XYZ file of C-alpha atoms in Angstrom:
690
model
C 179.844 59.412 -36.193
C 177.878 62.352 -37.625
C 179.075 61.420 -41.150
C 176.826 58.687 -42.602
C 179.297 57.919 -45.366
C 182.282 57.308 -43.069
C 183.067 53.523 -43.119
C 185.627 53.561 -40.238
C 183.026 55.145 -37.962
C 180.554 52.380 -38.775
C 183.295 49.849 -38.058
C 184.230 51.341 -34.683
C 180.602 51.598 -33.634
C 180.081 47.962 -34.674
C 183.014 46.802 -32.549
C 181.648 48.674 -29.535
C 178.187 47.199 -30.111
C 179.638 43.708 -30.476
C 181.621 44.026 -27.244
C 178.465 45.169 -25.452
C 176.486 42.192 -26.783
C 174.399 44.190 -29.282
C 175.105 41.794 -32.139
C 172.265 42.940 -34.424
C 173.493 46.541 -34.243
C 177.039 45.380 -34.933
C 175.920 43.445 -38.013
C 174.043 46.490 -39.334
C 177.041 48.786 -38.937
C 179.502 46.305 -40.428
C 177.306 45.843 -43.491
C 177.106 49.619 -43.829
C 180.899 49.902 -43.612
C 181.343 47.263 -46.332
C 178.731 48.857 -48.563
C 180.779 52.043 -48.531
C 184.237 50.415 -48.600
C 184.184 46.841 -49.998
C 187.958 46.629 -49.657
C 187.740 47.268 -45.869
C 189.254 43.910 -44.755
C 188.851 44.508 -41.027
C 185.118 45.144 -41.351
C 184.661 42.149 -43.674
C 186.555 39.811 -41.319
C 184.623 41.076 -38.291
C 181.310 40.597 -40.119
C 182.315 37.104 -41.194
C 183.247 36.160 -37.639
C 179.891 37.421 -36.359
C 178.109 35.352 -39.001
C 180.059 32.292 -37.868
C 178.991 33.014 -34.279
C 175.392 33.213 -35.535
C 175.709 29.778 -37.143
C 175.949 31.037 -40.724
C 179.376 29.653 -41.633
C 178.355 29.211 -45.272
C 177.382 32.891 -45.531
C 180.647 33.879 -43.862
C 182.682 31.845 -46.349
C 180.936 33.476 -49.312
C 181.585 36.920 -47.845
C 185.260 36.113 -47.247
C 185.777 34.731 -50.755
C 184.511 38.035 -52.153
C 186.989 39.892 -49.948
C 189.920 37.655 -50.887
C 189.230 38.384 -54.541
C 189.843 42.046 -53.672
C 192.592 41.574 -51.055
C 194.213 38.140 -51.428
C 196.978 39.013 -48.963
C 194.670 39.905 -46.068
C 195.716 37.796 -43.052
C 192.511 38.786 -41.217
C 190.359 37.361 -44.015
C 192.372 34.128 -44.176
C 191.966 33.721 -40.401
C 188.231 34.327 -40.684
C 188.023 31.749 -43.478
C 189.903 29.226 -41.351
C 187.489 29.801 -38.485
C 184.472 29.297 -40.759
C 186.032 26.098 -42.116
C 186.619 24.842 -38.569
C 182.969 25.359 -37.700
C 181.987 23.397 -40.802
C 184.461 20.630 -39.838
C 186.523 21.170 -42.977
C 189.847 20.297 -41.349
C 191.939 20.436 -44.530
C 190.415 23.753 -45.640
C 190.899 25.294 -42.195
C 194.527 24.156 -41.949
C 195.257 25.616 -45.392
C 193.492 28.916 -44.586
C 195.392 29.382 -41.330
C 198.579 28.489 -43.194
C 197.895 31.368 -45.606
C 197.265 33.701 -42.664
C 200.517 32.611 -40.980
C 202.471 33.215 -44.199
C 201.281 36.840 -44.076
C 201.437 37.397 -40.279
C 203.767 34.725 -38.858
C 203.702 36.159 -35.322
C 199.949 35.804 -34.808
C 199.743 33.186 -32.022
C 196.025 32.464 -32.466
C 196.550 31.540 -36.115
C 199.148 28.934 -35.150
C 196.841 27.648 -32.405
C 193.838 27.343 -34.728
C 195.940 25.658 -37.371
C 196.833 23.124 -34.671
C 193.130 22.580 -33.975
C 192.495 21.970 -37.683
C 195.430 19.567 -38.004
C 194.350 17.693 -34.863
C 190.827 17.460 -36.250
C 192.326 15.916 -39.386
C 194.371 13.410 -37.296
C 197.707 14.998 -38.239
C 198.954 14.771 -34.660
C 202.574 15.607 -35.437
C 201.614 18.710 -37.376
C 199.179 19.759 -34.654
C 201.853 19.395 -31.957
C 204.247 21.606 -33.927
C 201.544 24.238 -34.486
C 200.682 24.363 -30.770
C 204.361 24.639 -29.869
C 204.776 27.576 -32.272
C 201.739 29.253 -30.706
C 203.223 28.787 -27.231
C 206.581 30.182 -28.350
C 204.760 33.363 -29.376
C 202.367 33.431 -26.408
C 203.585 31.251 -23.499
C 200.405 31.775 -21.443
C 198.079 30.403 -24.167
C 196.514 27.753 -21.957
C 194.279 26.260 -24.671
C 197.335 25.500 -26.808
C 199.117 23.880 -23.850
C 196.040 21.789 -23.045
C 195.550 20.637 -26.628
C 199.236 19.817 -26.837
C 198.779 17.551 -23.831
C 195.852 15.821 -25.556
C 197.974 15.270 -28.676
C 200.846 13.834 -26.633
C 198.389 11.518 -24.877
C 196.981 10.362 -28.226
C 200.543 9.676 -29.389
C 201.250 7.585 -26.290
C 203.784 10.071 -24.908
C 202.555 9.944 -21.308
C 205.368 11.983 -19.747
C 204.944 14.838 -22.219
C 201.155 14.813 -21.771
C 201.484 14.914 -17.991
C 203.955 17.807 -18.254
C 201.593 19.780 -20.507
C 198.543 19.324 -18.281
C 200.623 20.128 -15.206
C 201.801 23.342 -16.875
C 198.192 24.366 -17.559
C 197.324 23.780 -13.907
C 200.343 25.743 -12.720
C 198.846 28.788 -14.439
C 195.170 27.958 -13.832
C 194.754 25.709 -10.737
C 190.954 25.579 -11.145
C 190.986 24.360 -14.762
C 188.647 21.376 -14.424
C 189.333 20.012 -17.910
C 193.081 19.899 -17.219
C 192.569 18.169 -13.865
C 190.401 15.528 -15.538
C 192.733 15.037 -18.491
C 195.725 14.628 -16.181
C 193.857 12.053 -14.111
C 192.724 10.042 -17.130
C 196.255 9.984 -18.563
C 197.834 8.822 -15.301
C 195.238 6.118 -14.631
C 195.415 4.751 -18.183
C 199.184 4.473 -17.742
C 198.739 2.532 -14.497
C 200.315 5.290 -12.389
C 197.783 4.859 -9.608
C 199.703 6.684 -6.863
C 200.329 9.695 -9.109
C 196.678 9.601 -10.166
C 195.552 9.677 -6.535
C 197.952 12.542 -5.742
C 196.644 14.492 -8.725
C 193.133 14.016 -7.380
C 194.176 15.449 -4.012
C 195.292 18.622 -5.823
C 192.032 18.691 -7.788
C 189.992 18.436 -4.593
C 191.981 21.203 -2.886
C 191.463 23.596 -5.794
C 187.884 22.701 -6.789
C 186.312 21.240 -3.615
C 182.680 21.788 -4.589
C 182.785 20.795 -8.260
C 180.755 17.677 -9.194
C 183.698 16.452 -11.292
C 185.630 16.195 -8.017
C 182.885 13.988 -6.590
C 183.001 11.720 -9.638
C 186.760 11.344 -9.403
C 186.577 10.891 -5.628
C 184.362 7.838 -6.070
C 187.011 6.163 -8.210
C 190.043 7.219 -6.186
C 188.527 6.241 -2.844
C 187.424 2.876 -4.248
C 190.932 2.150 -5.569
C 192.502 3.236 -2.291
C 190.010 1.386 -0.122
C 189.471 4.689 1.683
C 185.928 3.946 2.834
C 185.493 6.844 5.319
C 186.377 9.357 2.598
C 184.151 7.496 0.150
C 181.200 7.719 2.540
C 181.884 11.425 3.033
C 181.716 11.913 -0.742
C 178.472 9.941 -1.026
C 177.016 11.954 1.843
C 178.010 15.128 0.013
C 176.189 13.866 -3.072
C 173.096 13.159 -1.002
C 173.216 16.712 0.389
C 173.834 18.158 -3.104
C 177.049 19.752 -1.919
C 178.790 19.711 -5.323
C 177.305 22.652 -7.194
C 180.263 24.598 -8.652
C 181.055 24.899 -12.372
C 179.296 26.123 -15.486
C 176.408 24.160 -16.960
C 178.511 22.322 -19.559
C 181.025 21.183 -16.931
C 178.247 20.131 -14.567
C 176.472 18.169 -17.308
C 179.664 16.282 -18.122
C 180.192 15.523 -14.416
C 176.614 14.315 -14.025
C 177.157 11.885 -16.893
C 180.133 10.450 -15.028
C 178.228 10.293 -11.758
C 175.167 8.456 -13.036
C 177.533 5.881 -14.544
C 179.776 5.537 -11.469
C 177.086 5.391 -8.797
C 176.106 1.901 -9.964
C 179.392 0.612 -8.544
C 178.418 1.544 -5.005
C 175.933 0.414 -2.385
C 173.678 3.443 -2.550
C 169.939 3.857 -2.422
C 168.198 3.812 -5.834
C 166.698 7.212 -5.020
C 170.153 8.800 -5.120
C 170.830 7.521 -8.645
C 167.331 8.425 -9.832
C 167.685 11.940 -8.417
C 170.877 12.610 -10.350
C 169.334 11.101 -13.487
C 166.473 13.592 -13.240
C 168.935 16.447 -12.691
C 170.840 15.332 -15.770
C 167.675 15.198 -17.868
C 166.728 18.758 -16.885
C 170.214 20.158 -17.475
C 170.665 18.271 -20.762
C 167.588 19.952 -22.176
C 168.944 23.385 -21.203
C 172.453 22.758 -22.545
C 171.569 20.867 -25.735
C 168.267 22.607 -26.411
C 164.874 21.198 -27.254
C 164.565 18.222 -29.619
C 164.020 19.044 -33.257
C 160.486 18.847 -34.619
C 159.851 16.222 -37.269
C 158.472 18.174 -40.203
C 158.471 15.608 -43.010
C 156.287 12.514 -43.362
C 157.836 9.065 -43.297
C 159.456 7.897 -46.535
C 158.141 4.580 -47.867
C 160.121 1.416 -47.321
C 161.176 -1.121 -44.716
C 161.446 -0.228 -41.058
C 164.685 1.678 -40.631
C 166.808 0.968 -37.536
C 170.086 2.727 -36.754
C 172.772 1.933 -34.189
C 174.934 4.691 -32.680
C 178.159 3.593 -30.996
C 181.782 4.356 -30.237
C 182.510 0.631 -30.051
C 182.216 -0.714 -33.598
C 185.686 -2.197 -33.160
C 187.679 -4.681 -31.051
C 185.653 -3.841 -27.965
C 183.409 -6.064 -25.878
C 180.230 -4.124 -26.726
C 180.928 -4.117 -30.452
C 181.758 -7.828 -30.505
C 178.685 -8.781 -28.475
C 176.399 -6.684 -30.676
C 177.853 -8.195 -33.850
C 176.307 -11.470 -32.738
C 172.895 -9.789 -32.689
C 173.317 -7.490 -35.692
C 174.268 -10.182 -38.171
C 170.938 -11.968 -37.681
C 168.630 -9.026 -38.444
C 165.716 -9.774 -40.758
C 166.777 -7.609 -43.699
C 163.532 -8.337 -45.492
C 161.751 -6.357 -42.798
C 164.445 -4.026 -41.446
C 166.926 -1.727 -43.141
C 169.814 -1.355 -40.697
C 172.278 1.560 -40.431
C 175.406 2.071 -38.347
C 176.854 5.354 -37.069
C 180.326 5.321 -35.509
C 181.194 8.090 -33.064
C 184.950 7.387 -33.182
C 187.458 7.039 -36.006
C 188.895 3.793 -34.556
C 189.059 1.059 -37.197
C 190.193 -2.553 -37.113
C 189.215 -5.980 -38.453
C 186.165 -6.053 -36.182
C 184.969 -2.769 -37.661
C 184.917 -4.341 -41.115
C 183.052 -7.357 -39.788
C 180.445 -5.242 -38.003
C 179.936 -2.801 -40.860
C 179.087 -5.712 -43.174
C 175.811 -6.084 -41.244
C 174.630 -2.574 -42.165
C 172.959 -1.254 -45.297
C 175.160 1.788 -44.791
C 177.847 2.622 -42.256
C 178.732 6.255 -41.513
C 181.328 7.839 -39.280
C 180.124 10.954 -37.477
C 183.202 11.366 -35.257
C 184.372 14.570 -36.934
C 180.898 16.141 -37.042
C 179.428 18.377 -34.370
C 176.453 17.003 -32.455
C 174.061 19.072 -34.554
C 175.713 18.068 -37.840
C 175.750 14.403 -36.853
C 172.091 14.569 -35.858
C 171.220 16.163 -39.212
C 173.151 13.439 -41.020
C 171.264 10.718 -39.123
C 167.921 12.481 -39.592
C 168.446 12.343 -43.365
C 168.064 8.555 -43.159
C 164.522 8.997 -41.773
C 165.045 6.369 -39.058
C 162.133 4.788 -37.290
C 164.351 3.624 -34.411
C 167.786 4.799 -33.269
C 169.509 2.531 -30.738
C 172.268 4.041 -28.604
C 174.937 1.499 -27.651
C 177.117 3.750 -25.480
C 175.001 5.437 -22.756
C 177.771 7.398 -20.969
C 180.810 5.282 -21.792
C 183.773 6.440 -23.864
C 182.689 7.637 -27.293
C 179.132 8.441 -26.244
C 177.450 11.419 -27.938
C 174.393 12.402 -25.890
C 174.252 15.711 -27.740
C 173.190 13.806 -30.863
C 170.424 12.015 -29.013
C 169.251 15.323 -27.531
C 168.200 16.476 -31.022
C 166.133 13.288 -31.460
C 166.996 12.545 -35.097
C 164.812 9.391 -35.098
C 161.135 8.831 -34.332
C 161.924 6.495 -31.447
C 165.175 6.358 -29.492
C 166.222 3.422 -27.331
C 169.317 3.000 -25.203
C 170.903 -0.454 -25.059
C 172.846 -1.803 -22.078
C 176.410 -0.572 -22.544
C 176.103 -0.058 -18.783
C 173.559 -1.117 -16.197
C 172.232 2.424 -16.112
C 170.388 4.786 -18.379
C 171.294 7.773 -20.509
C 168.897 9.854 -18.374
C 167.551 12.030 -21.172
C 163.959 12.923 -21.929
C 164.583 12.333 -25.651
C 165.215 8.630 -25.011
C 161.899 6.814 -25.275
C 162.981 3.542 -23.658
C 165.801 1.818 -21.827
C 166.126 -1.710 -23.229
C 166.148 -4.471 -20.628
C 164.578 -7.861 -19.981
C 162.165 -9.274 -17.409
C 164.952 -10.405 -15.088
C 167.583 -7.646 -15.352
C 165.204 -4.935 -14.148
C 162.304 -5.222 -11.736
C 159.360 -3.284 -13.105
C 158.288 -0.843 -10.388
C 160.694 -2.428 -7.916
C 163.134 0.469 -7.838
C 162.726 4.219 -8.002
C 161.694 4.987 -11.608
C 164.304 6.675 -13.757
C 163.849 9.107 -16.601
C 163.493 6.465 -19.298
C 160.654 3.917 -19.297
C 161.704 0.261 -19.421
C 161.352 -1.775 -22.605
C 161.609 -5.431 -21.620
C 162.489 -7.768 -24.478
C 161.864 -11.497 -24.329
C 164.831 -13.642 -23.342
C 168.045 -12.008 -22.137
C 168.998 -8.452 -23.033
C 172.668 -9.476 -23.239
C 173.780 -11.139 -26.489
C 175.613 -14.438 -26.009
C 179.078 -14.622 -27.512
C 181.019 -17.824 -28.089
C 184.830 -17.551 -28.081
C 187.017 -20.531 -28.975
C 189.784 -20.813 -26.354
C 193.500 -20.965 -27.153
C 195.399 -24.261 -26.689
C 195.581 -25.984 -23.306
C 199.234 -25.375 -22.559
C 198.972 -21.580 -22.614
C 198.146 -21.161 -18.885
C 199.504 -23.741 -16.413
C 199.235 -23.842 -12.632
C 202.842 -24.874 -12.085
C 204.139 -21.952 -14.146
C 201.926 -19.470 -12.278
C 202.777 -20.876 -8.835
C 199.291 -22.258 -8.143
C 199.127 -25.504 -6.182
C 197.694 -28.455 -8.047
C 195.073 -29.085 -5.348
C 194.080 -25.424 -4.883
C 190.505 -24.325 -5.449
C 190.932 -21.404 -7.856
C 188.183 -18.817 -7.587
C 187.992 -16.478 -10.565
C 187.691 -12.784 -9.707
C 188.349 -11.189 -13.093
C 186.935 -7.766 -12.187
C 188.324 -4.258 -12.358
C 189.176 -2.704 -8.973
C 186.174 -0.384 -9.067
C 183.876 -3.424 -8.761
C 185.545 -4.644 -5.563
C 183.215 -2.965 -3.105
C 183.615 -3.271 0.640
C 180.633 -5.644 0.825
C 181.957 -7.729 -2.063
C 185.409 -8.218 -0.541
C 183.924 -9.006 2.877
C 181.901 -11.857 1.364
C 184.898 -13.074 -0.634
C 186.894 -13.140 2.605
C 184.138 -15.283 4.172
C 184.263 -17.645 1.183
C 188.024 -18.090 1.624
C 187.539 -18.786 5.324
C 185.091 -21.568 4.424
C 187.423 -23.071 1.779
C 190.947 -23.410 3.240
C 192.476 -24.577 -0.058
C 190.985 -21.718 -2.062
C 192.855 -18.867 -3.701
C 191.394 -15.742 -5.270
C 192.573 -15.232 -8.858
C 192.750 -11.679 -10.228
C 193.660 -10.824 -13.822
C 194.481 -7.084 -14.104
C 194.181 -5.439 -17.494
C 197.295 -3.460 -16.575
C 199.961 -5.317 -14.538
C 200.687 -2.033 -12.750
C 197.348 -2.459 -10.959
C 198.474 -5.564 -9.032
C 199.362 -3.477 -6.001
C 195.836 -2.021 -6.029
C 194.243 -5.475 -5.898
C 196.533 -6.551 -3.069
C 195.848 -3.370 -1.101
C 192.068 -3.719 -1.423
C 192.118 -7.408 -0.520
C 194.358 -6.978 2.509
C 192.216 -4.047 3.730
C 189.299 -6.506 3.685
C 191.227 -9.029 5.774
C 192.259 -11.352 2.927
C 195.796 -12.694 3.358
C 198.186 -11.959 0.526
C 199.082 -15.656 0.193
C 195.444 -16.343 -0.766
C 195.811 -14.160 -3.873
C 197.160 -15.231 -7.256
C 197.436 -13.362 -10.539
C 196.638 -14.811 -13.948
C 198.039 -12.671 -16.788
C 195.821 -11.233 -19.481
C 195.988 -12.935 -22.849
C 196.953 -11.245 -26.073
C 193.532 -11.781 -27.621
C 190.060 -13.129 -26.876
C 191.076 -16.758 -27.385
C 193.906 -16.480 -24.864
C 191.697 -14.679 -22.358
C 189.107 -17.411 -22.739
C 191.787 -20.019 -22.005
C 192.360 -18.483 -18.536
C 189.163 -20.144 -17.335
C 190.747 -23.602 -17.617
C 192.558 -22.709 -14.393
C 189.354 -21.654 -12.616
C 187.040 -23.881 -10.581
C 184.265 -21.317 -10.251
C 183.739 -17.548 -10.484
C 182.463 -15.152 -7.829
C 180.350 -12.393 -9.330
C 181.171 -8.976 -7.790
C 178.574 -6.674 -6.256
C 176.786 -4.342 -6.446
C 177.967 -4.116 -10.071
C 177.985 -7.634 -11.432
C 179.513 -9.057 -14.555
C 178.285 -9.506 -18.108
C 181.133 -10.418 -20.424
C 183.034 -12.103 -17.601
C 179.963 -14.161 -16.734
C 179.414 -15.186 -20.355
C 183.112 -16.049 -20.782
C 183.123 -18.265 -17.689
C 179.884 -20.048 -18.569
C 181.145 -20.569 -22.104
C 183.976 -22.613 -20.592
C 181.587 -24.554 -18.352
C 182.736 -22.680 -15.240
C 180.009 -21.998 -12.623
C 179.278 -18.381 -11.661
C 177.990 -17.590 -8.171
C 175.950 -14.401 -8.093
C 173.994 -12.464 -5.484
C 170.803 -11.079 -7.026
C 169.815 -7.604 -5.856
C 167.177 -5.064 -6.763
C 169.078 -2.871 -9.257
C 169.997 -3.760 -12.825
C 173.699 -3.639 -11.935
C 173.055 -6.411 -9.383
C 170.984 -8.546 -11.749
C 172.985 -8.889 -14.977
C 174.478 -12.287 -14.093
C 171.135 -13.291 -12.583
C 169.405 -12.657 -15.915
C 172.064 -14.593 -17.841
C 171.871 -17.586 -15.482
C 168.061 -17.701 -15.397
C 167.899 -17.577 -19.182
C 170.535 -20.321 -19.349
C 168.440 -22.453 -17.028
C 171.127 -22.642 -14.326
C 169.707 -21.317 -11.055
C 171.568 -23.336 -8.395
C 174.352 -20.741 -8.208
C 172.014 -17.777 -7.667
C 171.946 -16.431 -4.117
C 169.526 -13.961 -2.569
C 171.402 -13.264 0.661
C 175.064 -12.857 1.523
C 175.031 -16.005 3.653
C 173.545 -18.019 0.781
C 176.211 -16.636 -1.569
C 178.967 -17.935 0.721
C 177.201 -21.290 1.205
C 176.850 -21.896 -2.538
C 180.551 -21.197 -3.078
C 181.533 -23.510 -0.222
C 179.302 -26.323 -1.528
C 180.755 -26.042 -5.035
C 184.263 -26.381 -3.608
C 183.458 -29.226 -1.215
C 180.951 -31.332 -3.135
C 182.348 -32.880 -6.309
C 178.928 -34.168 -7.350
C 177.389 -30.695 -7.021
C 180.196 -29.208 -9.097
C 179.717 -31.890 -11.735
C 175.934 -31.447 -11.908
C 176.311 -27.661 -12.166
C 178.751 -27.980 -15.041
C 176.405 -30.438 -16.757
C 173.516 -27.959 -16.367
C 175.656 -25.239 -17.940
C 176.499 -27.522 -20.871
C 172.810 -28.350 -21.413
C 171.899 -24.678 -21.304
C 174.554 -23.753 -23.840
C 173.365 -26.528 -26.148
C 169.630 -25.993 -25.862
C 168.608 -22.706 -24.189
C 167.287 -19.636 -25.973
C 170.126 -17.645 -24.385
C 172.667 -18.997 -26.860
C 170.320 -19.008 -29.874
C 171.342 -15.727 -31.449
C 168.837 -15.734 -34.339
C 166.095 -16.049 -31.688
C 167.748 -13.307 -29.653
C 167.585 -10.955 -32.631
C 163.938 -11.831 -33.274
C 163.227 -10.879 -29.639
C 165.155 -7.656 -30.131
C 163.174 -6.814 -33.252
C 159.882 -7.495 -31.461
C 160.973 -5.055 -28.757
C 161.609 -2.403 -31.419
C 158.162 -3.039 -32.911
C 156.614 -2.678 -29.463
C 158.422 0.628 -28.951
C 157.160 1.903 -32.298
C 153.626 0.762 -31.544
C 153.728 2.831 -28.355
C 155.499 5.945 -29.639
C 155.082 6.081 -33.428
C 152.182 3.823 -34.424
C 151.581 5.661 -37.715
C 155.136 4.997 -38.887
C 154.839 1.337 -37.932
C 151.553 1.007 -39.801
C 153.011 2.662 -42.919
C 156.043 0.374 -42.922
C 153.897 -2.713 -42.450
C 151.599 -1.620 -45.294
C 154.638 -1.178 -47.542
C 155.845 -4.639 -46.580
C 152.465 -6.215 -47.307
C 152.252 -4.538 -50.709
C 155.744 -5.758 -51.516
C 154.834 -9.310 -50.546
C 151.635 -9.167 -52.602
C 153.567 -7.903 -55.628
C 155.936 -10.846 -55.354
C 153.035 -13.292 -55.016
C 151.305 -11.777 -58.035
C 154.367 -12.003 -60.275
C 154.024 -14.660 -63.039
C 156.055 -17.831 -62.649
C 159.051 -18.130 -64.947
C 159.233 -20.872 -67.533
C 162.358 -22.941 -68.051
C 163.519 -20.744 -70.907
C 163.014 -17.587 -68.812
C 164.959 -19.038 -65.912
C 167.808 -20.025 -68.182
C 167.899 -16.549 -69.606
């Protein structure tokens, strides 16, 4: 160390400094080592890796390319290049770089693992699986490789192999929260409810105070009908018992909780409290929003939509109805997909955008930079905290104004969201504990109406399904999580009032039938009062199910949206109990905007009475169906061009409140454009022909 010209000494001192967290000192010594010995591959690779850690992947790549020109067979440099490529989301480049490293040092387990990451990033699932398996053959305790292998198997539909991989991770690391969650999601998606519940029991034993346990407990207890355990979990949430885990894990769990709590009869203050906690933690984890340094570019108002559901998904299909009616003379509209999923609906939806980008493979920061390049006036999030959501993008605030749409009844709970979109019926202004995001109430209904043509009559028949010809069929097409204790108790009372009635469930997964029966029987509903109507193969077949249904009971406290619109579209009455939270008012808003209020209840007793009257009074049923038909034909609810005008006015209101200068500039540009058109000379016949 006393010899200033000794490169290995600089290198060793740099490694010690790096391990002690003195990164600046390490960088200085590594640069000194390279200055004296440019061919020193170890120092160059270490420096490159530190630059990657500092966020300078481009500088690292340039440094590595210089080294490879001197030492093309250096496995360390090829590994460093692969790591830099991974950070820059260059999946093909990273896979090739790690391949070069493996060719030179085939027994380096991390190189095989990272090549698997690159191949998985590039959607080469088979290649990724083989790379992870090679890494595990060299290092059997490489938990990250085992976990990623489970994810690949799950993506390939190989449930048994995925379960085995996640179980192996947990055998070595029983407190691995990510593995517990991945195992649970795989089992539930496969309809293995009992195994899912058993896996949760293990999760709770090993991580009793983690908020992710609380989130999973809400679902498991609801599916089991285990109400004492459910209340114990809710009480724990009230007492803030669940505090374990690092900040990233806790943030992810909070996102699940603020979504799931809407399914339960809890005080609004509980939800609002966790929303505020999420907002505070999100700012710490994601960092402060980026400053907007550049002035607005001239042109039309620019609106972007961010979603994981631009595909054959209910949210994407509902929004297509609104998107296709945008006033493109006033608005330039962009779409940003957060998943790689593509189908015929994706092509239909993307046709409504001036440009459609996929940001699925980009990091949150990279995706935010990409969106910021479009200089958006408004960015509308269509996912909140559903699958495919990317709150880390919204945290950077790449648009002047950010609005969250109603993918769920709740909010994103982030300070960088300027407004939660709603309407004057779905949310009660000041009626509940205020959340993080102010309300932006559009005119009309916040939910887009969607008309689906049903499949032919003969598809679903009572005689084939074992339903008596004179039975009153009550539609209950809800997922088990919506069947709260209060909901099932009222449905039991409805069945007691209507002796000929049966409750019709339609599980997305037939394996869930036992769950519906268990929940219903726990509530005192006899099994012979339950029937099952199978899911259709497409929207038209699902719409045809409603021909079997006399009326629908809206669940509570989380009511329906798509199910309500489907039923009304077939002329089927929907009985709803309006509450104080958005989750309890979605069907209420749809019905009020349709002009059909006779099936809206405000107490449990009224809810039961309305259902009983519909079943027992043919004239009342007929008049209700006639009111639905009139509403569909003439109400603003089903007028989608008007709906989009209302949506656009809400965006203008948001801009007027948060970015008035940008709104004024865009309107000035529009006026000048209109004046230029008016001032243009009229064409003569010869000019027009030309």
